[in-house]
C-alpha atoms as one frame of an Amber mdcrd trajectory, in Angstrom:
protein
   0.000   0.000   0.000   1.404   3.412  -1.035   0.872   6.231   1.411   0.573
   9.766   0.081   1.568  12.681   2.239  -0.386  15.906   2.458   1.791  17.715
  -0.107   1.008  14.992  -2.645  -2.717  15.380  -2.113  -2.748  19.175  -1.872
   0.036  20.536  -4.086   1.855  23.732  -3.237   1.596  24.853  -6.865   0.012
  24.086 -10.191   1.678  24.781 -13.521  -0.123  26.514 -16.377   1.164  25.050
 -19.642   0.011  27.884 -21.891  -1.143  26.817 -25.342  -0.250  23.160 -26.086
   1.923  22.672 -29.146   2.536  26.386 -29.618   5.095  27.023 -26.879   7.709
  28.057 -29.440   5.540  30.923 -30.686   4.236  32.133 -27.318   5.959  35.492
 -27.851   4.066  36.084 -31.097   0.792  34.900 -29.606   1.293  37.346 -26.748
   1.143  40.357 -29.100  -2.632  40.220 -29.837  -3.247  39.185 -26.220  -1.348
  42.237 -24.978  -3.135  44.497 -27.472  -6.559  43.250 -26.348  -5.537  43.657
 -22.701  -4.611  47.300 -23.318  -7.880  47.812 -25.184  -9.847  46.273 -22.330
  -8.191  48.301 -19.579  -8.253  51.583 -21.498 -11.726  51.222 -23.005 -13.475
  50.068 -19.852 -11.597  52.597 -17.757 -12.753  55.420 -20.050 -16.356  54.183
 -19.965 -16.352  54.019 -16.173 -14.874  57.523 -15.977 -17.469  58.967 -18.372
 -20.422  57.338 -16.645 -19.137  58.383 -13.225 -18.448  62.033 -14.097 -21.142
  62.957 -16.642 -24.522  63.548 -15.009 -26.422  63.015 -18.261 -25.243  59.377
 -18.174 -26.696  58.739 -14.719 -29.493  56.548 -16.043 -30.312  52.823 -15.540
 -29.037  51.945 -19.013 -25.621  53.428 -18.268 -25.592  52.077 -14.720 -25.800
  48.564 -16.195 -23.155  49.513 -18.759 -20.874  50.653 -15.919 -21.423  47.283
 -14.238 -20.519  45.537 -17.488 -17.328  47.603 -17.802 -16.338  46.892 -14.211
 -16.923  43.147 -14.645 -14.911  43.146 -17.888 -12.114  45.040 -16.166 -11.930
  42.527 -13.309 -11.945  39.590 -15.735  -9.063  41.128 -17.679  -6.979  41.962
 -14.606  -7.505  38.520 -13.052  -6.391  36.582 -16.138  -4.362  38.558 -18.695
  -1.334  39.530 -16.550  -0.685  35.861 -15.703  -1.178  34.835 -19.344   1.381
  37.419 -20.472   3.804  36.286 -17.745   3.542  32.745 -19.131   4.132  33.911
 -22.711   6.956  36.344 -21.938   8.836  34.841 -19.000   7.719  31.218 -18.832
   6.255  31.907 -15.381   3.966  28.897 -15.418   3.803  28.222 -11.662   0.774
  29.404  -9.729   0.180  28.573  -6.074  -2.655  26.229  -5.213  -4.666  28.890
  -3.381  -3.936  31.560  -6.008  -5.266  29.138  -8.605  -8.462  28.620  -6.620
  -8.818  32.401  -6.177  -8.400  32.984  -9.897 -10.931  30.229 -10.556 -13.482
  32.008  -8.378 -12.931  35.410  -9.998 -13.199  33.992 -13.517 -16.413  32.060
 -12.918 -18.076  34.546 -10.550 -17.518  37.534 -12.806 -18.441  35.564 -15.926
 -21.733  34.730 -14.191 -22.124  38.411 -13.286 -21.516  39.420 -16.901 -24.275
  37.080 -18.019 -26.546  38.615 -15.382 -25.694  42.149 -16.515 -26.591  41.226
 -20.095 -29.953  39.994 -18.812 -30.453  43.291 -16.945 -29.560  45.273 -20.072
 -32.050  43.222 -22.107 -34.716  44.039 -19.517 -33.773  47.719 -19.765 -34.190
  47.710 -23.555 -37.474  45.786 -23.241 -38.967  48.397 -20.901 -37.559  51.331
 -22.909 -39.067  50.117 -26.197 -42.192  48.259 -25.113 -43.213  50.618 -22.264
 -41.456  53.927 -23.007 -43.968  56.086 -21.108 -43.484  54.048 -17.931 -39.716
  53.608 -18.242 -38.846  56.221 -15.606 -41.341  54.803 -13.106 -40.480  51.111
 -13.692 -36.683  51.319 -13.810 -36.000  53.852 -11.093 -32.432  54.248  -9.760
 -33.407  52.204  -6.689 -34.818  49.371  -8.815 -31.713  49.417 -11.029 -29.484
  49.231  -7.938 -31.480  46.274  -6.590 -31.158  44.481  -9.932 -27.421  45.150
  -9.903 -27.125  43.807  -6.362 -29.054  40.691  -7.333 -26.726  40.138 -10.305
 -23.668  40.305  -8.040 -25.230  38.085  -5.354 -26.299  35.471  -7.884 -22.829
  35.358  -9.443 -21.144  34.848  -6.083 -23.631  32.293  -4.725 -23.575  30.119
  -7.853 -19.791  29.973  -8.196 -18.401  30.127  -4.650 -18.664  26.328  -4.547
 -16.251  25.863  -7.469 -13.048  26.549  -5.491 -14.529  24.902  -2.394 -15.270
  21.674  -4.243 -11.905  21.738  -6.021 -10.098  22.313  -2.711 -11.441  19.112
  -1.141 -10.110  16.886  -3.954  -6.775  15.033  -3.745  -4.218  15.803  -6.483
  -1.777  12.910  -6.579  -1.021  12.906 -10.316   0.068  15.612 -12.724  -0.063
  19.190 -11.494   0.097  20.725 -14.979  -3.007  22.536 -16.214  -2.984  22.564
 -20.019  -4.471  26.064 -20.100  -3.389  29.650 -19.522  -5.649  30.107 -16.499
  -7.273  28.040 -13.750 -10.531  26.952 -15.366 -12.613  24.862 -12.970 -12.991
  21.680 -14.993  -9.365  21.794 -16.172  -8.290  21.748 -12.517 -10.807  19.070
 -11.515  -9.539  16.763 -14.277  -6.184  16.631 -12.459  -7.753  15.174  -9.316
  -7.339  11.501  -8.492 -10.507  11.334  -6.370 -14.178  11.139  -7.229 -15.218
  14.191  -9.252 -18.854  13.328 -10.022 -20.196  16.086  -7.735 -17.900  18.690
  -9.314 -18.884  17.662 -12.839 -22.595  17.627 -12.066 -22.592  20.963 -10.243
 -20.521  22.692 -12.934 -22.835  21.356 -15.638 -25.932  22.476 -13.699 -24.550
  26.006 -13.261 -23.616  26.189 -16.944 -27.124  25.111 -17.964 -28.794  27.467
 -15.491 -26.761  30.486 -16.584 -26.467  29.665 -20.254 -29.901  28.322 -21.105
 -31.778  30.378 -18.497 -30.189  33.731 -19.282 -30.170  33.252 -23.028 -33.822
  32.161 -22.972 -34.799  35.294 -21.051 -32.813  37.528 -23.408 -34.345  35.794
 -26.433 -37.847  36.297 -24.991 -37.274  40.018 -24.368 -35.986  40.533 -27.896
 -38.902  38.594 -29.348 -41.213  41.016 -27.541 -39.119  43.958 -28.735 -39.290
  42.776 -32.357 -43.087  42.353 -32.124 -43.418  45.857 -30.678 -41.089  47.485
 -33.211 -42.918  45.958 -36.185 -46.032  47.866 -35.115 -44.290  51.253 -35.083
 -45.922  53.576 -37.626 -42.787  54.798 -39.412 -39.596  53.187 -40.678 -37.623
  55.949 -38.977 -39.045  54.985 -35.580 -38.319  51.318 -36.243 -34.734  52.118
 -37.267 -34.201  54.276 -34.171 -35.517  51.552 -31.857 -33.374  48.942 -33.568
 -30.237  51.059 -33.312 -30.608  51.281 -29.520 -30.357  47.475 -29.353 -27.501
  46.966 -31.826 -24.689  47.400 -29.311 -26.332  45.044 -26.830 -26.862  42.354
 -29.467 -23.185  42.573 -30.496 -22.063  42.238 -26.877 -24.349  39.209 -26.417
 -22.727  37.505 -29.422 -19.199  38.333 -28.196 -19.936  36.798 -24.794 -22.177
  33.794 -25.447 -20.665  32.713 -28.782 -17.163  31.700 -27.586 -18.652  30.794
 -24.190 -21.006  28.144 -25.527 -18.378  26.691 -27.855 -15.888  26.558 -24.986
 -18.381  24.772 -22.697 -19.328  22.238 -25.387 -15.687  21.429 -26.110 -14.902
  21.182 -22.394 -17.758  18.768 -21.727 -17.795  16.693 -24.903 -14.424  17.247
 -26.574 -11.316  15.059 -26.298  -9.896  14.653 -22.779  -6.597  16.280 -23.747
  -6.469  20.017 -24.413  -5.667  20.951 -27.982  -4.377  24.340 -29.078  -7.752
  25.166 -30.652  -9.587  24.352 -27.408  -7.292  26.547 -25.316  -7.369  29.450
 -27.786 -11.172  29.313 -27.852 -11.266  29.317 -24.049  -8.990  32.378 -24.074
 -11.163  34.207 -26.586 -14.095  33.736 -24.203 -12.199  35.901 -21.705 -10.460
  38.224 -24.197 -13.153  39.265 -26.657 -15.858  40.775 -24.420 -13.596  43.032
 -22.289 -11.694  44.296 -25.346 -14.598  44.789 -27.754 -17.515  45.787 -25.501
 -16.322  49.380 -24.841 -15.569  49.874 -28.535 -19.042  48.708 -29.557 -20.785
  50.929 -27.013 -18.501  53.848 -27.789 -19.340  53.634 -31.496 -23.028  52.742
 -31.244 -24.179  54.874 -28.279 -24.750  58.512 -29.170 -24.599  59.863 -25.602
 -21.215  58.259 -24.963 -19.815  59.511 -28.275 -20.958  63.041 -27.472 -19.485
  63.058 -23.967 -16.208  61.577 -25.147 -16.006  64.123 -27.966 -16.717  66.919
 -25.487 -13.833  65.824 -23.286 -11.379  65.297 -26.147 -12.227  68.551 -27.913
 -10.410  71.491 -26.293 -12.594  74.443 -25.426 -11.925  77.572 -27.394 -10.933
  80.587 -25.367 -12.606  83.819 -26.379  -9.764  86.335 -26.982 -12.031  89.207
 -25.991
């Protein structure tokens, strides 16, 4: 009988392998990663600054947008610096507890992002389907309660991920074939029973993915039915343009997310380069592209940004 000591069961560190098969070109891969990281930090930082300082943006729609920017910022800061350290310096080691902390931040804030997208869909539904009651339905207090519920739901649903992973013994390989501590990638390294982890992770994915997407799809079905009854094409175009940015953000988030989940659950047991790159895009695309989409498509944000960037003329008289 072989006895395993505590350090065998609970490793001091894990090792993040980066992108399998592409180690030799990690430096080149890091360039678009670094560019998207700078875009994410700069773009979301600017959005948060504008929404915080400009009183005309103190509305429920922009409150939810500020939440989205904050969530995207946290996701970027909790994952991209470590990815770049792996690509640039080969710093693959990550402590066991740091890995579990990163796991929580990734899954909790991804769940929050899904919840924010639901809240934004509700905002557009009320604005287009009940415009006269918008100010009385979505008051600042109601918007704050929705935001609090989004945060609470994200934490409650995902706090068990690191807890469940912590109780497992890890007596085999300690190398995670990813660039970050994804829950199922860590669980696959365990040498104990992982049925509870697999079932709970799948249930959360179904609840968030199917539940949130179904609600968003229902709200947009109602929006489409309402818009088709607008009397003029100009009114229909204006209503549609207010939803364009949100639809783009939904595709950026759920598209790579669903593909990543499907590959994780039903793909080959070993991580291929394509699987890891897709998992990275799930974390890279939304934070980098969301502020650009809203900056281009939202008139109020464009105007406030232009006002700040355009120097005021001084009257010589």
